[in-house]
Coordinates of C-alpha atoms (C1' of nucleotides) in Angstrom, one line a residue:
Chain A
M380 CA 60.4 35.3 225.1
N381 CA 64.4 34.1 225.8
Q382 CA 67.7 33.0 223.7
E383 CA 66.1 29.5 223.3
N384 CA 63.3 30.3 221.1
L385 CA 65.7 32.0 218.3
K386 CA 65.3 30.9 215.3
I387 CA 67.7 32.0 212.2
Y388 CA 67.7 31.1 208.6
N389 CA 71.2 29.5 208.0
S390 CA 72.3 29.7 204.4
L391 CA 74.2 26.7 204.8
S392 CA 71.5 24.4 205.5
G393 CA 69.0 26.4 203.7
Q394 CA 66.6 26.6 206.7
K395 CA 65.5 28.0 209.7
E396 CA 67.2 26.7 212.5
I397 CA 66.8 27.2 216.5
F398 CA 69.9 29.0 217.2
K399 CA 72.5 27.3 219.6
P400 CA 75.5 29.4 220.1
I401 CA 78.7 27.2 220.7
Q402 CA 79.2 29.0 224.4
P403 CA 76.2 29.8 226.4
N404 CA 74.9 33.0 226.6
R405 CA 77.9 34.3 224.0
I406 CA 78.1 34.9 220.1
G407 CA 80.6 35.6 217.9
M408 CA 79.4 37.4 214.8
Y409 CA 81.6 39.0 211.8
V410 CA 80.0 40.9 209.0
C411 CA 81.7 41.7 205.8
G412 CA 82.1 45.3 205.7
P413 CA 82.8 47.9 203.1
T414 CA 85.4 48.3 200.8
L415 CA 86.3 51.9 200.8
Y416 CA 87.2 53.0 197.4
S417 CA 84.2 55.1 197.2
E418 CA 81.1 56.5 199.3
P419 CA 79.1 53.7 200.3
H420 CA 75.8 53.9 198.2
M421 CA 72.1 52.8 200.0
G422 CA 72.3 49.4 198.8
N423 CA 75.5 49.1 201.0
M424 CA 74.3 50.6 203.9
R425 CA 71.2 48.4 203.8
T426 CA 73.1 45.5 204.8
F427 CA 74.8 47.0 207.5
I428 CA 71.7 48.3 208.7
N429 CA 70.0 44.9 208.8
F430 CA 73.1 43.4 210.7
D431 CA 72.4 46.3 213.1
L432 CA 69.1 45.3 213.6
I433 CA 70.7 41.9 214.1
Y434 CA 73.0 43.0 216.6
R435 CA 70.7 45.0 218.8
Y436 CA 68.1 42.0 219.3
L437 CA 70.9 39.7 220.2
L438 CA 71.5 42.1 222.6
I439 CA 68.1 42.6 223.9
L440 CA 67.9 38.8 224.2
G441 CA 70.6 39.5 226.6
F442 CA 73.7 37.8 225.0
D443 CA 77.1 39.2 225.2
V444 CA 78.0 39.5 221.7
K445 CA 81.0 39.9 220.0
Y446 CA 80.2 41.9 216.8
V447 CA 83.4 42.2 214.2
R448 CA 83.1 43.6 211.0
N449 CA 85.9 44.6 209.2
I450 CA 87.1 47.3 206.8
T451 CA 89.1 46.7 203.6
D452 CA 91.2 49.0 202.9
A453 CA 94.0 46.9 200.8
G454 CA 93.4 46.4 197.1
H455 CA 92.8 43.2 195.9
I456 CA 94.2 41.8 192.7
T457 CA 92.6 38.3 192.1
N458 CA 90.5 39.1 188.9
S459 CA 90.4 35.0 187.4
A460 CA 91.2 36.6 183.8
G461 CA 94.3 38.1 186.1
D462 CA 93.4 41.8 185.1
E463 CA 94.4 44.2 187.6
V464 CA 91.4 45.4 189.7
D465 CA 92.3 47.4 192.4
S466 CA 89.3 49.6 193.1
I467 CA 91.7 51.2 195.8
G468 CA 94.4 51.8 193.8
K469 CA 92.3 52.9 190.9
A470 CA 90.6 55.6 192.8
A471 CA 93.5 56.7 194.6
K472 CA 95.4 57.3 191.0
A473 CA 92.5 58.8 189.9
A474 CA 92.4 61.3 193.0
Q475 CA 96.3 61.7 192.4
M476 CA 96.1 60.6 196.8
Q477 CA 97.8 57.8 198.1
S478 CA 95.7 54.5 198.6
L479 CA 95.2 54.9 202.4
E480 CA 94.4 58.3 201.9
I481 CA 91.0 57.3 199.7
V482 CA 90.5 54.5 202.6
Y483 CA 90.5 57.4 204.9
K484 CA 88.6 59.9 203.6
Y485 CA 85.6 57.5 202.7
N486 CA 86.2 55.7 206.3
V487 CA 85.4 59.1 207.5
K488 CA 82.3 59.3 205.6
F489 CA 81.2 55.6 206.1
Q490 CA 81.6 56.4 210.1
A491 CA 79.2 59.7 209.9
L492 CA 76.9 57.4 208.1
Q493 CA 76.8 55.1 210.9
N494 CA 76.3 57.5 213.3
L495 CA 73.3 59.2 210.8
Y496 CA 71.4 55.9 210.8
N497 CA 71.9 55.4 214.3
M498 CA 74.0 52.0 214.0
L499 CA 75.6 50.4 217.2
P500 CA 79.5 50.7 216.6
P501 CA 80.9 46.9 216.3
S502 CA 82.6 45.5 219.1
I503 CA 85.9 45.9 216.7
E504 CA 86.4 47.4 213.0
P505 CA 89.9 45.7 212.2
T506 CA 91.2 46.5 209.1
A507 CA 93.2 44.8 206.2
T508 CA 96.2 46.2 205.9
G509 CA 96.7 45.9 209.8
H510 CA 96.5 42.3 209.7
I511 CA 99.3 41.4 206.6
Q512 CA 101.2 39.1 208.9
E513 CA 97.9 37.4 210.0
Q514 CA 96.6 36.7 206.6
I515 CA 100.4 35.5 205.3
E516 CA 100.1 33.0 208.6
I517 CA 97.0 31.6 207.1
I518 CA 98.5 31.0 203.7
E519 CA 101.5 29.2 204.9
K520 CA 99.3 26.8 207.0
I521 CA 97.1 26.2 203.8
I522 CA 100.8 25.7 201.8
A523 CA 101.4 23.2 204.8
N524 CA 98.8 21.3 204.7
G525 CA 99.4 21.1 200.9
L526 CA 96.1 22.8 199.5
A527 CA 97.9 25.6 197.9
Y528 CA 100.8 25.8 195.2
I529 CA 103.4 29.0 194.7
V530 CA 103.6 30.4 190.8
N531 CA 105.9 33.0 190.2
G532 CA 105.5 34.9 193.5
S533 CA 101.6 34.6 193.3
V534 CA 99.9 31.7 195.8
Y535 CA 96.8 29.9 194.7
F536 CA 94.4 28.2 196.4
D537 CA 94.1 24.3 195.3
V538 CA 90.6 23.7 194.9
K539 CA 90.9 20.5 193.3
S540 CA 92.9 18.8 196.5
Y541 CA 90.9 20.7 198.7
S542 CA 87.7 18.8 197.2
E543 CA 89.3 15.4 197.8
K544 CA 88.5 16.3 201.5
F545 CA 86.1 18.9 201.9
Q546 CA 83.2 19.9 200.0
Y547 CA 83.8 22.9 197.7
G548 CA 80.4 24.5 197.1
I549 CA 79.0 23.4 200.3
L550 CA 77.6 26.9 200.9
S551 CA 76.4 28.0 197.5
G552 CA 75.2 24.8 196.2
R553 CA 78.1 25.1 193.2
K554 CA 79.2 21.8 191.6
I555 CA 83.2 22.2 190.3
D556 CA 81.9 19.7 187.5
E557 CA 79.5 22.3 186.3
L558 CA 81.5 25.3 187.2
A559 CA 84.1 23.8 184.8
E560 CA 82.0 23.6 181.7
E561 CA 80.8 27.4 181.9
T562 CA 84.0 29.1 182.3
R563 CA 86.5 26.5 180.8
D564 CA 86.9 29.0 177.6
L565 CA 87.4 32.5 179.8
N566 CA 90.7 32.3 180.3
A567 CA 93.5 29.5 179.2
Q568 CA 96.8 31.3 179.5
N569 CA 96.9 31.7 183.4
E570 CA 99.5 30.8 186.4
K571 CA 96.2 28.8 188.0
R572 CA 96.3 25.0 187.5
F573 CA 92.4 25.4 187.7
F574 CA 90.2 27.7 186.8
A575 CA 88.4 27.5 190.3
D576 CA 91.7 28.1 192.1
F577 CA 91.8 31.8 193.6
A578 CA 94.5 33.9 194.7
L579 CA 95.8 33.8 198.4
W580 CA 98.4 36.2 197.5
K581 CA 99.3 37.8 193.9
K582 CA 103.0 39.2 193.1
S583 CA 102.7 43.3 192.9
N584 CA 102.9 44.4 189.5
P585 CA 105.6 47.6 189.5
D586 CA 102.6 50.2 189.6
D587 CA 101.1 48.7 192.7
M588 CA 100.1 51.6 194.8
Q589 CA 100.3 49.2 197.9
I590 CA 103.3 46.5 198.3
W591 CA 104.1 44.0 200.9
Y592 CA 106.6 41.8 201.8
S593 CA 106.4 37.9 201.7
P594 CA 107.6 34.9 201.9
W595 CA 106.7 34.7 198.2
G596 CA 107.8 38.1 197.4
D597 CA 106.1 41.3 197.2
G598 CA 102.5 41.0 196.6
N599 CA 98.9 41.8 198.1
P600 CA 97.2 39.6 199.9
G601 CA 93.8 37.9 198.1
W602 CA 90.6 39.1 198.2
H603 CA 89.0 36.4 201.1
I604 CA 92.0 36.0 203.0
E605 CA 91.5 38.7 205.2
C606 CA 88.4 37.9 206.5
T607 CA 89.8 34.2 207.3
A608 CA 92.3 35.8 208.8
M609 CA 90.8 38.8 211.1
S610 CA 87.4 36.4 211.9
T611 CA 89.9 33.7 213.3
K612 CA 92.0 36.3 215.3
Y613 CA 89.3 38.1 216.9
L614 CA 86.6 35.0 217.2
G615 CA 88.3 32.0 217.1
P616 CA 88.6 29.0 214.4
T617 CA 85.0 28.5 214.7
F618 CA 82.2 31.3 215.7
D619 CA 78.6 31.6 215.8
I620 CA 77.4 33.6 213.1
H621 CA 78.8 35.3 209.9
G622 CA 76.9 37.5 207.7
G623 CA 77.3 39.7 204.6
G624 CA 75.5 40.8 201.4
M625 CA 73.9 38.2 199.6
D626 CA 76.4 38.6 197.1
L627 CA 78.9 37.7 198.7
K628 CA 78.0 34.0 199.1
F629 CA 79.8 33.2 196.1
P630 CA 82.6 33.2 195.3
H631 CA 83.6 35.3 198.8
H632 CA 82.3 33.3 201.7
E633 CA 82.5 30.4 199.9
D634 CA 86.5 30.6 199.7
E635 CA 86.6 32.0 203.3
I636 CA 85.0 28.2 204.3
A637 CA 87.7 26.7 202.0
Q638 CA 90.6 28.8 203.5
S639 CA 89.0 27.9 207.2
C640 CA 89.0 24.3 206.3
G641 CA 92.2 24.4 204.4
A642 CA 94.1 26.1 206.9
L643 CA 92.3 25.1 210.3
G644 CA 90.4 22.0 209.5
C645 CA 87.2 23.3 210.7
S646 CA 84.5 25.8 209.0
P647 CA 84.3 29.3 210.1
A648 CA 81.0 29.9 211.1
T649 CA 77.9 27.6 212.3
V650 CA 75.3 29.9 210.9
W651 CA 75.9 32.0 207.5
M652 CA 73.5 35.1 207.3
H653 CA 73.0 37.0 204.0
A654 CA 71.1 40.0 203.4
N655 CA 69.6 40.6 200.3
M656 CA 69.7 43.0 197.8
L657 CA 68.5 47.0 197.8
E658 CA 66.7 47.5 194.5
V659 CA 65.5 50.4 192.0
N660 CA 62.6 49.4 189.8
G661 CA 63.1 45.8 190.4
Q662 CA 66.9 45.7 189.5
K663 CA 69.9 45.4 192.3
M664 CA 71.2 48.8 193.1
S665 CA 74.8 49.1 191.9
K666 CA 77.5 51.1 190.9
S667 CA 77.9 49.7 187.6
L668 CA 74.0 50.0 186.9
G669 CA 74.3 53.7 187.4
N670 CA 71.2 53.0 189.5
Y671 CA 72.3 54.0 192.8
F672 CA 72.1 56.9 195.4
L673 CA 74.2 58.1 198.3
P674 CA 72.2 58.0 201.7
M675 CA 73.2 62.0 202.0
E676 CA 71.2 62.4 198.6
I677 CA 68.0 61.3 199.8
V678 CA 68.4 62.9 203.1
E679 CA 69.5 66.2 201.8
G680 CA 66.9 65.5 198.8
T681 CA 69.6 66.3 196.3
S682 CA 68.7 63.3 194.4
E683 CA 66.5 63.3 191.5
L684 CA 64.6 60.0 192.4
F685 CA 63.0 61.6 195.2
E686 CA 60.6 64.5 195.4
K687 CA 61.6 65.9 199.1
P688 CA 64.3 64.7 201.5
F689 CA 63.8 62.1 203.8
S690 CA 64.9 61.8 207.3
P691 CA 67.3 58.7 208.4
N692 CA 64.4 57.4 210.8
V693 CA 62.3 57.3 207.7
I694 CA 64.6 55.5 205.7
R695 CA 65.3 53.0 208.4
F696 CA 62.0 52.6 209.1
S697 CA 61.0 51.8 205.4
M698 CA 63.7 49.1 205.7
M699 CA 62.4 47.6 208.7
Q700 CA 59.3 46.8 207.0
A701 CA 60.7 44.4 204.3
H702 CA 62.5 41.3 205.6
Y703 CA 66.3 41.2 205.2
R704 CA 66.2 38.1 203.1
S705 CA 63.9 40.0 200.6
T706 CA 65.1 42.3 197.9
M707 CA 63.4 45.3 198.4
D708 CA 62.4 48.1 196.0
I709 CA 63.2 51.4 197.2
S710 CA 61.2 54.6 195.7
N711 CA 59.6 57.8 196.0
E712 CA 56.5 56.4 196.7
S713 CA 57.7 53.8 199.0
L714 CA 59.5 56.0 201.4
L715 CA 56.5 58.6 201.3
A716 CA 54.1 55.7 202.5
S717 CA 56.9 54.5 205.4
E718 CA 57.2 58.5 206.2
K719 CA 53.3 58.3 206.7
G720 CA 53.7 55.2 208.9
Y721 CA 56.4 56.2 210.6
N722 CA 55.0 59.5 212.2
R723 CA 51.9 57.7 212.8
L724 CA 53.9 55.3 215.2
M725 CA 56.0 58.4 216.8
D726 CA 52.7 60.2 217.4
A727 CA 51.0 57.2 219.4
I728 CA 54.3 56.9 221.3
K729 CA 54.2 60.2 222.4
S730 CA 50.2 59.9 223.0
L731 CA 51.2 57.3 224.9
E732 CA 53.4 59.1 227.3
R733 CA 50.3 61.1 228.2
L734 CA 48.0 58.5 228.3
S735 CA 46.2 57.8 231.6
A736 CA 45.3 54.0 233.3
G737 CA 42.0 53.0 233.6
K738 CA 41.0 50.2 235.5
E739 CA 41.6 47.2 233.6
S740 CA 42.6 46.8 229.7
S741 CA 40.2 46.3 227.0
I742 CA 42.4 44.1 224.5
D743 CA 45.2 41.9 225.8
V744 CA 48.9 43.9 226.1
K745 CA 50.5 41.0 227.7
A746 CA 50.3 38.9 224.5
L747 CA 50.6 41.9 222.4
T748 CA 53.8 42.7 223.4
E749 CA 54.9 39.2 223.7
S750 CA 53.9 39.3 219.8
F751 CA 56.9 41.7 219.3
Y752 CA 59.4 38.9 220.5
T753 CA 57.7 36.1 218.5
A754 CA 58.2 38.1 215.3
M755 CA 61.6 38.7 216.1
S756 CA 62.5 35.6 217.2
D757 CA 61.5 34.3 213.9
D758 CA 64.4 34.7 211.7
F759 CA 64.1 38.7 212.5
N760 CA 60.8 38.9 210.9
T761 CA 60.9 43.1 211.1
P762 CA 57.3 43.3 209.0
I763 CA 55.8 41.5 211.2
L764 CA 57.1 43.3 214.1
T765 CA 56.2 46.3 212.9
A766 CA 52.8 45.0 212.0
N767 CA 52.3 43.8 215.4
M768 CA 53.1 47.6 216.8
F769 CA 50.6 49.1 214.9
E770 CA 48.1 47.1 216.3
A771 CA 49.8 48.7 219.6
V772 CA 49.6 52.0 217.7
K773 CA 45.7 51.6 217.1
H774 CA 44.9 50.6 221.2
I775 CA 46.9 53.4 222.0
N776 CA 44.6 56.0 219.8
S777 CA 41.6 54.1 220.9
C778 CA 42.3 54.5 224.4
K779 CA 43.1 58.1 223.7
G780 CA 39.8 58.7 222.1
G781 CA 38.1 57.1 225.3
K782 CA 37.1 54.2 222.9
A783 CA 39.2 51.9 224.9
T784 CA 41.3 51.5 228.2
I785 CA 44.7 50.1 229.5
S786 CA 45.0 49.2 233.0
A787 CA 48.1 50.5 234.9
T788 CA 50.4 47.8 234.5
D789 CA 49.6 47.2 231.2
L790 CA 50.4 50.8 230.6
E791 CA 53.7 50.6 231.9
L792 CA 54.4 47.3 229.9
L793 CA 53.6 49.0 226.6
K794 CA 55.5 51.9 227.6
S795 CA 58.6 49.9 228.1
E796 CA 58.1 47.5 225.2
L797 CA 57.1 49.8 222.3
N798 CA 59.9 51.9 223.4
R799 CA 62.4 49.5 223.5
F800 CA 61.4 47.9 220.5
T801 CA 61.2 51.3 218.3
F802 CA 64.2 52.5 219.6
D803 CA 66.5 49.5 220.9
V804 CA 65.5 47.1 218.6
L805 CA 64.8 49.0 215.0
G806 CA 67.2 51.4 216.1
L807 CA 64.9 54.4 215.2
K808 CA 66.8 57.8 217.0
K809 CA 64.7 59.8 219.4
E810 CA 63.5 62.5 218.3
E811 CA 65.3 65.9 220.4
G812 CA 63.3 68.6 220.8
G813 CA 60.4 69.4 223.6
S814 CA 63.0 69.9 226.0
D815 CA 63.5 73.2 225.4
N816 CA 61.6 75.0 228.9
R817 CA 61.7 78.4 227.4
L818 CA 59.9 77.3 224.0
A819 CA 57.5 74.9 226.0
S820 CA 56.3 78.2 228.2
V821 CA 56.5 80.3 225.0
M822 CA 54.1 77.7 223.5
D823 CA 51.6 77.6 226.4
L824 CA 51.3 81.5 226.2
V825 CA 50.8 81.2 222.4
L826 CA 47.9 78.6 222.5
E827 CA 46.4 80.0 225.3
L828 CA 46.2 83.1 223.5
R829 CA 44.8 81.2 220.2
Q830 CA 42.3 79.4 222.5
N831 CA 40.7 82.7 224.0
A832 CA 40.5 83.9 220.4
R833 CA 38.7 80.4 219.7
T834 CA 36.5 80.7 223.1
N835 CA 35.5 84.0 220.9
K836 CA 35.1 82.5 217.7
D837 CA 37.9 84.8 216.6
W838 CA 38.5 82.3 213.9
T839 CA 40.8 84.8 211.9
T840 CA 43.4 85.5 214.7
S841 CA 43.2 81.5 215.9
D842 CA 43.7 80.4 212.2
Q843 CA 46.7 83.3 212.0
I844 CA 48.4 81.7 215.0
R845 CA 48.1 78.5 213.6
D846 CA 49.2 79.2 210.2
G847 CA 51.9 81.3 211.8
L848 CA 53.7 78.8 213.5
A849 CA 53.4 76.3 210.6
K850 CA 55.4 78.2 209.0
S851 CA 58.2 77.5 211.6
G852 CA 57.4 74.1 211.4
I853 CA 55.5 73.4 214.4
V854 CA 52.0 71.8 213.7
V855 CA 49.3 72.4 215.8
K856 CA 46.6 69.9 216.6
D857 CA 42.9 70.7 218.2
G858 CA 42.1 67.6 220.2
K859 CA 39.1 66.4 222.4
D860 CA 41.1 67.5 225.5
G861 CA 42.9 70.4 224.2
T862 CA 45.6 71.3 221.5
E863 CA 48.4 69.3 221.1
W864 CA 52.1 71.0 219.3
G865 CA 55.0 69.3 218.0
Chain B
rG791 C1' 74.2 28.4 178.8
rG792 C1' 74.9 26.8 184.4
rU793 C1' 73.1 27.1 189.4
rC794 C1' 69.2 29.4 192.6
rC795 C1' 65.7 32.8 194.0
rU796 C1' 61.1 35.2 192.7
rG797 C1' 56.2 36.4 191.1
rU798 C1' 50.9 38.6 196.2
rG799 C1' 45.2 43.8 195.9
rG800 C1' 46.7 51.1 192.9
rC801 C1' 51.6 51.0 195.6
rC802 C1' 55.0 49.0 199.3
rG803 C1' 55.2 44.3 201.8
rA804 C1' 54.1 39.7 205.0
rG805 C1' 52.2 34.9 205.3
rC806 C1' 54.3 29.3 203.1
rG807 C1' 48.4 23.5 203.8
rG808 C1' 42.2 25.6 206.8
rC809 C1' 41.3 30.6 210.8
rU810 C1' 42.0 35.6 204.4
rA811 C1' 49.2 40.4 208.1
rG812 C1' 50.4 45.4 208.3
rG813 C1' 51.8 50.6 206.1
rC814 C1' 50.2 54.2 202.3
rA815 C1' 46.7 55.3 199.0
rG816 C1' 40.5 55.2 197.8
rU817 C1' 35.2 54.9 199.6
rG818 C1' 31.3 55.8 203.2
rG819 C1' 30.6 57.5 208.0
rU820 C1' 32.0 59.7 213.6
rC821 C1' 34.3 63.7 215.5
rU822 C1' 35.8 68.8 214.3
rG823 C1' 34.3 76.4 213.6
rC824 C1' 37.9 74.8 209.8
rA825 C1' 42.6 72.2 209.3
rA826 C1' 45.1 68.0 210.8
rA827 C1' 44.8 63.9 213.3
rA828 C1' 42.0 59.8 215.3
rC829 C1' 38.4 56.0 215.4
rC830 C1' 34.6 52.8 212.8
rA831 C1' 32.7 50.5 208.4
rU832 C1' 34.3 49.1 203.5
rC833 C1' 36.3 48.3 198.2
rU834 C1' 40.2 46.4 194.9
rA835 C1' 44.9 39.6 195.9
rC836 C1' 47.4 35.8 195.6
rA837 C1' 51.1 35.4 187.4
rG838 C1' 48.4 31.0 183.9
rC839 C1' 47.3 25.9 183.2
rG840 C1' 47.2 20.9 185.5
rG841 C1' 48.0 18.0 189.8
rU842 C1' 47.9 16.3 195.2
rU843 C1' 44.6 17.1 199.2
rC844 C1' 38.5 16.9 202.3
rG845 C1' 40.8 21.9 201.4
rA846 C1' 46.1 25.6 198.3
rA847 C1' 48.6 32.2 197.8
rU848 C1' 51.0 28.2 200.5
rC849 C1' 53.0 21.1 198.3
rC850 C1' 54.2 19.4 193.1
rG851 C1' 54.5 19.7 187.4
rC852 C1' 54.6 22.7 183.3
rU853 C1' 53.9 27.1 180.7
rC854 C1' 55.0 32.7 181.0
rG855 C1' 57.3 36.9 183.6
rG856 C1' 61.1 39.5 187.1
rG857 C1' 65.8 38.9 189.5
rA858 C1' 70.5 37.2 191.9
rC859 C1' 75.4 34.5 191.1
rC860 C1' 78.7 32.4 188.1
rU861 C1' 83.9 38.7 186.9
rC862 C1' 84.8 43.3 191.5
rC863 C1' 80.0 44.3 194.1
rA864 C1' 76.4 45.0 200.6

RNA sequence: GGUCCUGUGGCCGAGCGGCUAGGCAGUGGUCUGCAAAACCAUCUACAGCGGUUCGAAUCCGCUCGGGACCUCCA
């Protein structure tokens, strides 16, 4: 399996396409990151975990990937009704903090969550406030191209003029005429000439928490312009992959396309990828519905929705059992099921290390490991990948039980590929432990004593040892060729 | 109201014209001092109604249900 076989579903065309990087072997990828006005919830994390998976697999295929994920730390005042919706400023006022204090606070948490869920750091995590100048420059270009207008210190994108040269709605499939009918009565008194116009720069209010200077007066950048400015700066006018949550498709990504075309004359990305929503009882997890929970609540077991704590690995694995383009329902039951499956996989990987090779293999190991690549190269199909990995699990267990065999070559192949896909692609964290030599020698002694008891059919003693160890979290399993612990 | 997605067995979740994934749970075995695990076998499916086709969960139409976006949102 190689780079040429990779297929990716492109939201722009609505179909899977063979992926062709703009430059051979190199990929520029931009993913819309979080707005840090509160702690990211599990739904937010799903998107980032999915793009982490995609990033990881692209690396495995040997691409040189530049992965840019922004941090939105500027409040945006872009509501079409003209209302103030500066979420960061609002949170700051409520906490009697400054805007960047709020952002910093939640950024620390976000970075910790990245670690917790074993996400690789992007190549760059640029911030909106660090790129005000770049945003102003893009806006100036759009104005110079006659596709934006200034009203009372604010700048708006002129969707009607834009539509004469470009197709507004190309990504989301929306048509301006249809949009018009629905919203015509919403907000009549508005600075905007046309309801679909959106703010590139918004004049500040006296009580704004953050204000920047611009050629048009003091104000705030519009919501969409930061992504255009930063993606252009770090990846160029057109790059390979632009990703984000499904809910950003319209208007955010649509407007990004308009801004890039309007300023630079070209669409920012050749491939658009959208990760689908995490759901609770069939409904999108969201702040406003209140059906969300925080990543730490589930790991610590403090959420009422879950009867016990679940490890980040289990949560991540459970996400990998759903496709990134499908909605995923998370529940106590689904995590319990994933936890058992996860343990099964991990046990098999441990068993694989101890497996001894036979003369030949009773199954086609090469075809099996190739199926891992086939699954992932088909639009990152992790449910198929995990299904195929469980085929490997089954075979490992059969070998262990003496009902199947594996050759030395195949054993090495399976070891390297299964480990690669488990840890490097799915991004499950290797569990530490087992490296403590002192514990290992103590356990050898304890298990020897227990074995003596078992030989003497002294079940009271042997069970006492097993139960006692269980209290310390050490599980003892009596197998055919001796006792395992872990 | 508009645009789009979706409805798979007890649960989660793939497949998207033929060969009926996978995980969890259930049932019956094997193994086992017991336990746990594992292995083998097995049972529950493609919302409904029509149509296209030699053949449909998979394509088309209608009906019913669920959801997303259209306003900040991962």
